XYZ file of C-alpha atoms in Angstrom:
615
model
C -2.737 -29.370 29.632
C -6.531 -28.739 28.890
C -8.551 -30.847 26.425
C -11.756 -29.793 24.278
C -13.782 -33.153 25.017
C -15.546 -33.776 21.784
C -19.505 -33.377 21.520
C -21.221 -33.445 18.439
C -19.691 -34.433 15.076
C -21.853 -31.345 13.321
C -21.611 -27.881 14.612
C -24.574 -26.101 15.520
C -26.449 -24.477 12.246
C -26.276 -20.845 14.135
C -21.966 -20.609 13.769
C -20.958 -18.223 11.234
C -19.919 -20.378 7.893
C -16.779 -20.240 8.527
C -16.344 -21.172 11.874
C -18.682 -24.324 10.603
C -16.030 -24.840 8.119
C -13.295 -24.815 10.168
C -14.790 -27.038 12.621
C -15.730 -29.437 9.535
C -12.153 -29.692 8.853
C -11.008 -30.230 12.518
C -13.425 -33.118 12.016
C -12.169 -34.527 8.459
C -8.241 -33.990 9.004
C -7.905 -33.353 12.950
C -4.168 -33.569 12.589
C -3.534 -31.673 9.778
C -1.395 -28.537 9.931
C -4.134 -25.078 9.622
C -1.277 -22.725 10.636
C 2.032 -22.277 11.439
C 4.630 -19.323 12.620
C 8.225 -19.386 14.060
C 6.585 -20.665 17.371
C 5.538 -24.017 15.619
C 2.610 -25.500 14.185
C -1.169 -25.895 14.992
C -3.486 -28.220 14.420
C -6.975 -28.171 13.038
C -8.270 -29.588 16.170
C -6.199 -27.570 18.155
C -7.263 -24.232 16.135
C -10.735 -25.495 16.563
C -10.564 -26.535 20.317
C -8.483 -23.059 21.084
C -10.744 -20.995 18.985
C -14.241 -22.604 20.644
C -12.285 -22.499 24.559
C -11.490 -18.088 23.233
C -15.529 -18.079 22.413
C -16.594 -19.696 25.965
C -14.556 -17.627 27.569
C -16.112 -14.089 25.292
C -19.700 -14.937 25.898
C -19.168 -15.932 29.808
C -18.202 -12.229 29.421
C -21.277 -11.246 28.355
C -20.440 -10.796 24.620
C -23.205 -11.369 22.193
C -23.802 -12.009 18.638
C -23.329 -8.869 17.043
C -20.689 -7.113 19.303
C -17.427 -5.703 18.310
C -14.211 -7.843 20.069
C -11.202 -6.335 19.597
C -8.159 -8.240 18.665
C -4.591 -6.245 19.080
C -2.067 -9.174 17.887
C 1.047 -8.896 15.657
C 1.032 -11.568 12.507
C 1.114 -14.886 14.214
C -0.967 -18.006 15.072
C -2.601 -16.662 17.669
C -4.069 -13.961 16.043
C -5.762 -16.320 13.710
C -6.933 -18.153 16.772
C -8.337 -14.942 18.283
C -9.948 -14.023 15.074
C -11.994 -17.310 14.736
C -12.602 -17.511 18.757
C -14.564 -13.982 18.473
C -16.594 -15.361 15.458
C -17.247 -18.342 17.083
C -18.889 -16.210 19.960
C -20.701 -15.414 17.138
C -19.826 -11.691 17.287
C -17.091 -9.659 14.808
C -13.471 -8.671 14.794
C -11.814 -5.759 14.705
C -8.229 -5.770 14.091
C -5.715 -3.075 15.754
C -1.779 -3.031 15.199
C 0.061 -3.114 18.234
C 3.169 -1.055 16.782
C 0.594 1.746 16.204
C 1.092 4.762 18.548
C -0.944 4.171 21.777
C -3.316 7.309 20.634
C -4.539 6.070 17.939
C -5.023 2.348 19.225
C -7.187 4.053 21.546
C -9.262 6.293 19.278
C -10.031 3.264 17.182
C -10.918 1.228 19.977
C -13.398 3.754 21.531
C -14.594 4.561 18.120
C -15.746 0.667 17.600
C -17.852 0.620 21.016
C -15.847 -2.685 21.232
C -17.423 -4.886 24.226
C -13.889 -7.272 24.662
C -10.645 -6.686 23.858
C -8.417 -9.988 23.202
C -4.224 -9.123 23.309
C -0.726 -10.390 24.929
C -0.246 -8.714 28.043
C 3.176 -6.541 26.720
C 1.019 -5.019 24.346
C -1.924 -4.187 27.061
C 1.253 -2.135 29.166
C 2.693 -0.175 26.523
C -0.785 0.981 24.790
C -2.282 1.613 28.100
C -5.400 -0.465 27.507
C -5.944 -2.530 31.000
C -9.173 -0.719 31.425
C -11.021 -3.091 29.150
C -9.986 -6.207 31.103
C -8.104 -7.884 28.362
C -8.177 -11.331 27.538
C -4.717 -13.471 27.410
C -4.621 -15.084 24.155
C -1.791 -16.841 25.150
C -3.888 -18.341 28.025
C -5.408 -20.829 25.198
C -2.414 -22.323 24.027
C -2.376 -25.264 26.021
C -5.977 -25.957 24.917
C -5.452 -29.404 22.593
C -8.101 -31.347 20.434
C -8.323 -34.883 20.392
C -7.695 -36.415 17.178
C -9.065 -39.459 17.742
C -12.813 -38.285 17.881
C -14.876 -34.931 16.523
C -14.280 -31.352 17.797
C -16.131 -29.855 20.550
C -19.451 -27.786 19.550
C -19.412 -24.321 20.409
C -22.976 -23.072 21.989
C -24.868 -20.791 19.519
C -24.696 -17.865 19.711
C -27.160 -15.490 20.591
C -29.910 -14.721 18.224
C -32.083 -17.008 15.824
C -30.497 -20.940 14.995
C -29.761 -19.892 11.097
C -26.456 -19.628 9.277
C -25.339 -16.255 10.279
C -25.061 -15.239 6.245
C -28.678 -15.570 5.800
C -29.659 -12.479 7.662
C -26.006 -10.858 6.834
C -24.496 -10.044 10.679
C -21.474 -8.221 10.800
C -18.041 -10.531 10.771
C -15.818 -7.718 10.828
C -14.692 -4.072 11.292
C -11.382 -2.468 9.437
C -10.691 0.969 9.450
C -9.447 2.794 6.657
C -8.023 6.650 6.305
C -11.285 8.774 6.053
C -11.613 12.536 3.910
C -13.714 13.633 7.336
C -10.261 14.126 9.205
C -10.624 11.155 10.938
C -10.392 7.113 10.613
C -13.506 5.143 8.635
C -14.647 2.201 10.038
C -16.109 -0.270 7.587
C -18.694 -2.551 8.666
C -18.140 -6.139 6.152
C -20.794 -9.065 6.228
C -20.558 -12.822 6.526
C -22.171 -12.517 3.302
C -19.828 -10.777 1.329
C -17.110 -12.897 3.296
C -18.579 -16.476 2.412
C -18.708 -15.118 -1.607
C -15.040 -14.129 -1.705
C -13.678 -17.452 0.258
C -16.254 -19.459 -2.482
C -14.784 -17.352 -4.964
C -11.357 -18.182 -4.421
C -11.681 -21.615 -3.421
C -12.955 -22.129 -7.028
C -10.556 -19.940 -8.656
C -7.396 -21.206 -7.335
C -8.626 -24.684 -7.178
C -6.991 -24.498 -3.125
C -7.885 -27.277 -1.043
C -5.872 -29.635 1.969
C -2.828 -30.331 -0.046
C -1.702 -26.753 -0.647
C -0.027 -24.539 1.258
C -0.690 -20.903 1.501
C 0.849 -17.054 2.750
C -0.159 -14.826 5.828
C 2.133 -11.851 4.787
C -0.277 -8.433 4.783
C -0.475 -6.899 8.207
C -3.338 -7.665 10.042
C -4.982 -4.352 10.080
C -4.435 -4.139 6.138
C -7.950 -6.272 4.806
C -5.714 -8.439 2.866
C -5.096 -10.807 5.936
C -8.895 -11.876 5.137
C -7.979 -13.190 1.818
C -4.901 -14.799 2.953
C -6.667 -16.399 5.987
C -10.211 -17.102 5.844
C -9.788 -18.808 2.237
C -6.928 -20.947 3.404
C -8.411 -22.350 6.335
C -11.840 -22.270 4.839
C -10.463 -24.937 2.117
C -8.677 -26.784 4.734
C -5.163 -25.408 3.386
C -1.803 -25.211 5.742
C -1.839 -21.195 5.815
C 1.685 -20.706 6.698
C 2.825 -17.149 8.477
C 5.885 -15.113 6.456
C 8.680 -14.618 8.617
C 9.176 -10.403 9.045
C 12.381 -10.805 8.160
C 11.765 -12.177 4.350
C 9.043 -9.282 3.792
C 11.966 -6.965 3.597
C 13.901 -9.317 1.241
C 12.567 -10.403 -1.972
C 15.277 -12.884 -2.669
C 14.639 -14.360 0.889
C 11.029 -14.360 0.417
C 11.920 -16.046 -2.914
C 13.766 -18.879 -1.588
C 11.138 -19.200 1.696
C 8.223 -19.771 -0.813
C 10.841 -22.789 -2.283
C 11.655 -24.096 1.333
C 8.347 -24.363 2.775
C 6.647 -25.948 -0.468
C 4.266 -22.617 -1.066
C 1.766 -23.105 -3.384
C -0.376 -19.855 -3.269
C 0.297 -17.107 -2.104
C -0.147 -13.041 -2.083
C 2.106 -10.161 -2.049
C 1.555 -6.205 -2.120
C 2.090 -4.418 -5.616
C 5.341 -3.165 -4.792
C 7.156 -6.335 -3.297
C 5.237 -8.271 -6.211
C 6.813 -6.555 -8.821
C 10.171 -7.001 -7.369
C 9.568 -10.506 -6.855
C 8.701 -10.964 -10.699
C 12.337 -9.099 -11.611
C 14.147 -11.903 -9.783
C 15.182 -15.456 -11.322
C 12.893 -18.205 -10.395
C 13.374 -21.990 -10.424
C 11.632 -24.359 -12.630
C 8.740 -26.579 -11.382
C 10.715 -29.146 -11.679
C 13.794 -27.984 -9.538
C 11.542 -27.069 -6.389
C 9.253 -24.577 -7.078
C 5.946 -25.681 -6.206
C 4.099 -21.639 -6.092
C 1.526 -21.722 -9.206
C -0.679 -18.621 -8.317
C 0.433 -16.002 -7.092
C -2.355 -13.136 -6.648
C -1.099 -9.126 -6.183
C -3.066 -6.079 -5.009
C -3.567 -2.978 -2.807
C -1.938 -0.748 -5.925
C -1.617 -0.596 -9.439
C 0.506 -2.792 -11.081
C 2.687 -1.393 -13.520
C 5.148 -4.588 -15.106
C 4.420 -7.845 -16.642
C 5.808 -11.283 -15.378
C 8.335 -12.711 -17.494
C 7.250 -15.628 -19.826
C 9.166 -17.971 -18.283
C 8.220 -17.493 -14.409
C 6.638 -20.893 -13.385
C 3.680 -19.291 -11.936
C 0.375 -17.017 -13.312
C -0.142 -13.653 -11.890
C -3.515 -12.446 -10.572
C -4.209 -8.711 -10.463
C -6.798 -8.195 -7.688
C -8.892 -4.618 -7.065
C -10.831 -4.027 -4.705
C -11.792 -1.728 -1.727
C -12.662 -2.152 1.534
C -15.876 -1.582 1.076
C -16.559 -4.209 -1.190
C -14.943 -6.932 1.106
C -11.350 -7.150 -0.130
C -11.429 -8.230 -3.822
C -13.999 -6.829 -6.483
C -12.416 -8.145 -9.930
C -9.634 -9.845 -11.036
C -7.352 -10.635 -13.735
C -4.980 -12.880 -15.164
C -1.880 -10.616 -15.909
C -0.597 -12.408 -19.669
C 3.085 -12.594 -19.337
C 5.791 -10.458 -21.387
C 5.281 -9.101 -24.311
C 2.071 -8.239 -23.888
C 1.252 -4.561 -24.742
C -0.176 -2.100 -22.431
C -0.205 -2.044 -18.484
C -2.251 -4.953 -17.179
C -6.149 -4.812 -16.646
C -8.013 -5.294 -13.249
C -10.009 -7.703 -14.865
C -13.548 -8.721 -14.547
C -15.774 -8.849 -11.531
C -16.307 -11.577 -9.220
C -19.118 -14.062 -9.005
C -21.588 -12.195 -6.988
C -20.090 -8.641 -7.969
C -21.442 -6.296 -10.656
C -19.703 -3.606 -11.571
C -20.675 -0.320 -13.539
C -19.382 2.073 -15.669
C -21.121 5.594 -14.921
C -21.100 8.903 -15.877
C -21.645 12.172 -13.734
C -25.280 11.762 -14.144
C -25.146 8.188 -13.007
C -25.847 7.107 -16.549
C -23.642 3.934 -18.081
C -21.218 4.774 -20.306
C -20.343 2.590 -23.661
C -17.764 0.199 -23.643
C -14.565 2.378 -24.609
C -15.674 5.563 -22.678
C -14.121 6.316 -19.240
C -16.276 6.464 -16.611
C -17.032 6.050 -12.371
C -16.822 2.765 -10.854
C -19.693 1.727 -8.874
C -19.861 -1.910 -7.259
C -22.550 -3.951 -7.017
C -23.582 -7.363 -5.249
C -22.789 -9.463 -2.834
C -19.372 -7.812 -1.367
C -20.954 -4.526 -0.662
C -20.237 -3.626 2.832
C -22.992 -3.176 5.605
C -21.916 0.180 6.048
C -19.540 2.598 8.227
C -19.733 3.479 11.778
C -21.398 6.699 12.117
C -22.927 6.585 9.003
C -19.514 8.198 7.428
C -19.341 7.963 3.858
C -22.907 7.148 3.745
C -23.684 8.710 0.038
C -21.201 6.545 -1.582
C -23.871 3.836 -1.160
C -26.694 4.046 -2.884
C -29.724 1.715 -4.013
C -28.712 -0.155 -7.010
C -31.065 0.222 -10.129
C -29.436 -2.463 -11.481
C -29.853 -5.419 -8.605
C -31.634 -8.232 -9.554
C -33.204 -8.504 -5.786
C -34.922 -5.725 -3.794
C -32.850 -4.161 -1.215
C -29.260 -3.478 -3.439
C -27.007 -1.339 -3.238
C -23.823 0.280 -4.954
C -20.559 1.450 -3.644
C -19.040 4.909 -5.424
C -15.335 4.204 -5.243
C -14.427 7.262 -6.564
C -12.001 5.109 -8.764
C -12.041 5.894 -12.889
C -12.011 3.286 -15.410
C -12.821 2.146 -19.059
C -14.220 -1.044 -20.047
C -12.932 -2.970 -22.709
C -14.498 -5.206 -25.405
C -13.872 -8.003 -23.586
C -15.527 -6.804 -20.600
C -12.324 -5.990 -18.639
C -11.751 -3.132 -16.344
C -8.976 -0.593 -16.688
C -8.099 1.449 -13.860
C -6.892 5.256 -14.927
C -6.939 7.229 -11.497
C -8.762 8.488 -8.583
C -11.450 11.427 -9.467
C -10.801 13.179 -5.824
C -7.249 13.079 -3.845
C -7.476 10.058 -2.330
C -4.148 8.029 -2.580
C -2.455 4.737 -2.452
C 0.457 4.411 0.093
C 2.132 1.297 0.636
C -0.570 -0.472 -0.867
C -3.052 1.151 1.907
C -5.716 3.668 0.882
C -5.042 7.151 2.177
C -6.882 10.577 2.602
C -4.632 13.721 2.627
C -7.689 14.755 4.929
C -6.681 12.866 7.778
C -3.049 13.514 7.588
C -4.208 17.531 7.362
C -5.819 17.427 10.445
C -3.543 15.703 12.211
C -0.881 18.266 10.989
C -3.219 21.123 11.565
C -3.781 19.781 15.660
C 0.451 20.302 16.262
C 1.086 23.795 17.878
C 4.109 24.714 15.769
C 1.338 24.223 12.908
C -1.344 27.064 11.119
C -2.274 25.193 7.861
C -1.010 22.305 6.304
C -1.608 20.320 2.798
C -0.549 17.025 2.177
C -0.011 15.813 -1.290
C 1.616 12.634 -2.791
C 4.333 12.114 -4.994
C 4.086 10.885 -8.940
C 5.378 7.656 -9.864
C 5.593 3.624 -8.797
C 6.007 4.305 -5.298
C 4.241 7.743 -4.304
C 4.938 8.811 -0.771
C 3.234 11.741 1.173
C 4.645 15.138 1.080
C 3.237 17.787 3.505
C 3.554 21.178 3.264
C 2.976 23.776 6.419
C 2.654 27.037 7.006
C 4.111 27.724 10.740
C 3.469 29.797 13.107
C 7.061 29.713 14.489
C 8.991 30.233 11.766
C 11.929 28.477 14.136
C 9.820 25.292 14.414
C 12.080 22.223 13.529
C 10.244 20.014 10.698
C 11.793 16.789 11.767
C 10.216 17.588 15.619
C 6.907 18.252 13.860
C 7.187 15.061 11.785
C 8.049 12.765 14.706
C 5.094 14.474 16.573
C 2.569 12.934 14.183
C 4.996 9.887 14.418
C 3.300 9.314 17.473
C -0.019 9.860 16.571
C -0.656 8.180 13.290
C 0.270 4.932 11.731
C 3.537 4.594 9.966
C 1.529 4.935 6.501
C -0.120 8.001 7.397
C 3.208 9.630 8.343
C 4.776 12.239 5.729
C 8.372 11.535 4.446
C 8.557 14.941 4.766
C 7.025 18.095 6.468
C 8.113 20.952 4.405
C 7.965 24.722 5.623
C 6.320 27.251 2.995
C 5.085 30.766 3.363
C 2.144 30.381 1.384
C 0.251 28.037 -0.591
C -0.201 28.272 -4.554
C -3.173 28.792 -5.934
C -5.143 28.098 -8.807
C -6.916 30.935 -10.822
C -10.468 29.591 -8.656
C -8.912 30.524 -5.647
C -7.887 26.636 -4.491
C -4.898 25.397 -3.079
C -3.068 24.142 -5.730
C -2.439 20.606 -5.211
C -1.114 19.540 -8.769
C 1.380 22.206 -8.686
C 2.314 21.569 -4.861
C 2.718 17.642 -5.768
C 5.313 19.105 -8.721
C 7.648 20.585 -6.840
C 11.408 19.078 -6.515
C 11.712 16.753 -3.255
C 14.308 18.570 -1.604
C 15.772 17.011 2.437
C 17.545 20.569 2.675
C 20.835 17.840 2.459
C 22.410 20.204 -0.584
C 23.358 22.584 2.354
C 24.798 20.580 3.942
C 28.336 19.249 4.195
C 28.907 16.391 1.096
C 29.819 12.994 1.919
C 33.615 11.940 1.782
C 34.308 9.191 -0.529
C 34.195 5.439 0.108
C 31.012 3.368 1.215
C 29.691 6.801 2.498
C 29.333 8.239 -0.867
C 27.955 5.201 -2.291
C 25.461 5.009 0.232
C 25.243 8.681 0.106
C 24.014 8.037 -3.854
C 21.993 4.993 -3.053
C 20.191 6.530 -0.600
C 19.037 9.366 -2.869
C 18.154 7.400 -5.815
C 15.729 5.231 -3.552
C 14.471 8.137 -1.941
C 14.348 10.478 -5.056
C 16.296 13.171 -3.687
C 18.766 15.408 -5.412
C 21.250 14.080 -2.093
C 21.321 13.667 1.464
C 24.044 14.312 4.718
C 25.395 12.189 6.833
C 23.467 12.885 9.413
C 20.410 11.843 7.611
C 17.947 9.697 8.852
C 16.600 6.895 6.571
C 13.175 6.782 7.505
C 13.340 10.591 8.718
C 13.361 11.403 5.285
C 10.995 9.180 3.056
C 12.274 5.947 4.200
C 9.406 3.119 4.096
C 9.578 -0.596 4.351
C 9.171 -0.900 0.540
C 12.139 1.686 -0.187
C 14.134 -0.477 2.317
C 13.675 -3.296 -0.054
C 14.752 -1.305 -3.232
C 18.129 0.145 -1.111
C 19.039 -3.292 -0.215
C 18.678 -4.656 -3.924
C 20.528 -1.437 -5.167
C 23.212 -2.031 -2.431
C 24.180 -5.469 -3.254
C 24.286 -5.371 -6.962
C 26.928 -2.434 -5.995
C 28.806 -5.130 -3.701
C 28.077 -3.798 -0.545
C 27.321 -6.450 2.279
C 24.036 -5.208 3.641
C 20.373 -6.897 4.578
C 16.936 -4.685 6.083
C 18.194 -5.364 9.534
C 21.460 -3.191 9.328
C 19.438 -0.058 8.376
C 16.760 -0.797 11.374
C 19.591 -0.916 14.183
C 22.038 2.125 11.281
C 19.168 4.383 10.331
C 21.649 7.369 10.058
C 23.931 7.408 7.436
C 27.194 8.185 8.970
C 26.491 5.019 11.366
C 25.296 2.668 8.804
C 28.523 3.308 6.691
C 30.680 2.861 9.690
C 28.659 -0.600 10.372
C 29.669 -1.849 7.122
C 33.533 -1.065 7.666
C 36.179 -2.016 5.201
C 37.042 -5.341 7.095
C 33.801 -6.499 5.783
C 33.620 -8.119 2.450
C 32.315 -5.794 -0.375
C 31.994 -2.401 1.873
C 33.876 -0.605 -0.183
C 31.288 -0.852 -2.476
C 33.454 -3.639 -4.649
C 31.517 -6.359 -5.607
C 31.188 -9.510 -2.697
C 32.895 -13.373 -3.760
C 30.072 -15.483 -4.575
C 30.482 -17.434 -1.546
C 29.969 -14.028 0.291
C 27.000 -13.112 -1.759
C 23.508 -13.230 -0.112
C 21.651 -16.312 -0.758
């Protein structure tokens, strides 16, 4: 068992602010709980003293203020730890999803220059990544602080001794889908970072006595909301279990067990989590804010739900949140607003010409402030920022988000769409670029347009023209399953001779993104009565198809995570005995009606006992 021996009581002025913060806080409360997964819990003083042992360990590797570190960790405690070790070496993070196909872990590792790379040896093997000499997160566990006495100091880092906000160094990197074809890596700021953690330390009025959420993945730039501003306010940031993600109900109840006080969920599993019944204040719930983003929010909370509602917009490029609202509960006309900017943030309402528009009048969104990102690697996307004629210091800038809106009256922001084809899948942005050129790289493949789907939960539709007219779709599909992220991946990959037009000439997109969703199921041989059938409907409703075979795959043919969480819903209110776990191991429908036989309770689609029903 290793020990951080305690130094100084102040950390050195040259740490990031938030690494000063946290070590503050490994100071005031040493034994307090910062964060905590299924492996246990950790310590301030042990985050600090594992976090300051990571950043020895980076710059005896020659890592400097400035460089990228790599961090490929699933949600857990360690990746926090990793995260605040490679700022602590005063250089920046970028995040990278293990489950992502090796390919693209690689791309986006090359494409970051990355100097370090910090991981779990399993991951390492299976993405092929031993060439960068990885470093063992794991090898800092047994790294303790002493909470009788002030955390170690951590030796500045390279470069001037001044808060590393004042001149604005990079504290992270997060790529996003990019219209060139190919990921967009976003360069964000301590500067931007330190305004959204003050921001929503003041907001939300979060401090040592509450306990907050890690749910987002860890490549989606929510994790910096959820993190940073719980352990920057000396919070207990407490990790979601994978299993209640999938659940709403279970979430439900795991926000009541663990004593949850604020926390954040994607639009889709937020507005299922506002459908369900809640418990009073007084019989155990102890949430009061919970804040929603990454897609528009369409329903609003019930007037009795014992908690407020915060609808957040933002893009990456303007460091996670721009503006915010409080959504006013049922019956409240109208869809809710976005809300007003943050302290720090402007935001402006712009015509073609780059003129403002009145109050009333729909218009661009350009950002302003504080949040704006440094930049993108390779200068991608560089005329969405421009200088900002509006800053009330030299050297401003604004960020085009492509995004349209109309202010109201009372100065709040209402989103109405996206002025190119940019999406929102899943709550992650998305360019039908990227997914084209992927599509357009697979042999079997001579064009290809991707479109997305109308409604609350659009999904990505692609539609090829072969050059075999034998090529299997579902072998062309699972091709790009290994190449792009799960988000990226169409539900379907539909064969077509030719594409429609519009009278310019143009593929026509609107007309494409029209057309009936079809699996090709209605040739195929109908299910036989029983939980089958039921299924057989459920299935189709969640995945808005006209029907599907028994030989279907679930996520072969639209299934997401989100959908998963809608079919389970759907599944029990018919009776049926299911949870997200029985599709994952059944994906096909002929096996997952078999795995809920008749012996269990409720598969024959009759409703369970209530001592059988899911809790």
């Amino acid at each position: 068992m290793l020990e951080a021996v305690p130094e100084a009581a102040t950390p050195p002025l040259g740490l990031p602010p938030l690494v000063r913060m946290l070590a503050e806080h490994a100071t005031r409360r040493p034994g307090h709980v910062a964060v905590q997964d299924a492996t246990g819990a950790v310590s301030y003083a042990d985050l600090w003293a594992r976090s300051a042992a990571l950043a020895d360990r980076l710059r005896s590797a020659r890592v400097a203020r400035g460089d990228v570190v790599a961090v490929c960790l699933e949600r857990s405690a360690d990746t926090v730890t990793a995260c605040a070790g490679v700022l602590a070496a005063g250089a920046a993070y970028l995040l990278l999803d293990p489950d992502q196909p090796p390919g693209r872990v690689r791309e986006l590792l090359a494409r970051s220059s990355a100097t370090a790379l910090v991981s779990r040896p399993e991951h390492v093997r299976r993405l092929g990544l031993e060439t960068y000499d990885p470093v063992d997160v794991e090898a800092f566990r047994d790294v303790v602080g002493s909470d009788a006495a002030p955390p170690a100091a951590v030796g500045t880092p390279d470069g001037p001794d001044s808060p590393a906000d004042e001149d604005d160094s990079l504290a992270y990197v997060n790529f996003t889908s990019g219209s060139s074809g190919r990921p967009k890596g976003v360069l964000i700021g301590h500067r931007g970072l330190r305004n959204l953690v003050d921001w929503y330390r003041e907001r939300y009025r979060v401090g040592p006595g509450d306990r907050t959420t890690q749910l987002a993945r860890p490549t989606f730039d929510a994790f910096v909301l959820e993190t940073w501003t719980a352990l920057a306010a000396g919070a207990s940031l407490h990790i979601v279990p994978s299993e209640a993600i999938t659940d709403p109900e279970r979430l439900r109840d795991w926000f009541r067990a663990e004593g949850i006080t604020v926390a954040f969920a994607p639009t889709a599993l937020a507005e299922q989590l506002l459908a369900l019944e809640w418990p009073r204040a007084e019989e155990g719930c102890a949430l009061r804010d919970l804040l929603v983003g990454g897609d528009r929010l369409t329903r609003r909370p019930p007037a009795s739900l014992p908690f407020r509602v915060h609808n957040n917009y933002g893009p990456t490029e303007n460091t996670v949140v721009a503006t915010v609202g409080l959504v006013e509960p049922e019956p409240h006309p109208g869809p809710p607003s976005i809300g007003r900017p943050l302290p720090g943030v402007t935001a402006h309402v712009l015509d073609a010409a780059g003129a403002p528009v009145a109050d009333g009048e729909p218009g661009r969104l350009h950002l302003g402030g504080v949040g704006v990102a440094l930049g993108c690697l390779d200068d991608e996307d560089a005329s969405r920022f421009t200088p900002d004629p509006w800053a009330a210091a030299p050297g401003g800038r604004l960020y085009d988000t492509g995004d349209r809106v109309v202010r109201d009256p009372d100065g709040r922001l209402h989103y109405l769409g996206r002025e190119d084809d940019q999406v929102q899948i899943r709550g992650f942005r998305v360019e039908p670029a990227e997914v084209e050129a992927a599509l357009r790289a697979d042999e079997a493949v001579d064009s290809a347009v991707v479109v997305a789907t109308t409604g609350s939960e659009p999904r990505l539709i692609a539609y090829a023209v072969l050059r075999d007219a034998a090529a299997d779709p579902r072998e062309i599909r699972a091709r790009l399953a290994d190449r792009l992220p799960d988000y990226l991946v169409p539900a379907l990959v539909t064969p077509v001779a030719a594409f429609p037009l519009t009278s310019r000439g143009k593929v026509d997109r609107a007309a494409l993104a029209a057309r009936p969703v079809s699996t090709g199921a209605e040739r195929a041989e109908r299910p036989e009565a029983g939980p089958l059938s039921l299924l057989a409907t459920l299935w189709a409703e969640v995945l808005g198809v006209p029907s599907v075979a028994p030989d279907d795959d679930f996520f072969e043919i639209g299934g997401d995570s989100l959908r998963l969480i809608r079919l389970v819903g759907k599944a029990r209110r018919e009776g049926l005995k299911i949870d997200a776990e029985d599709v994952y191991t059944h994906p096909v429908l002929s096996d997952l009606a078999r795995a809920l036989s008749p012996a269990r309770p409720g598969a024959q689609g009759t409703p369970a006992s209530a001592e059988d029903s899911p809790r």
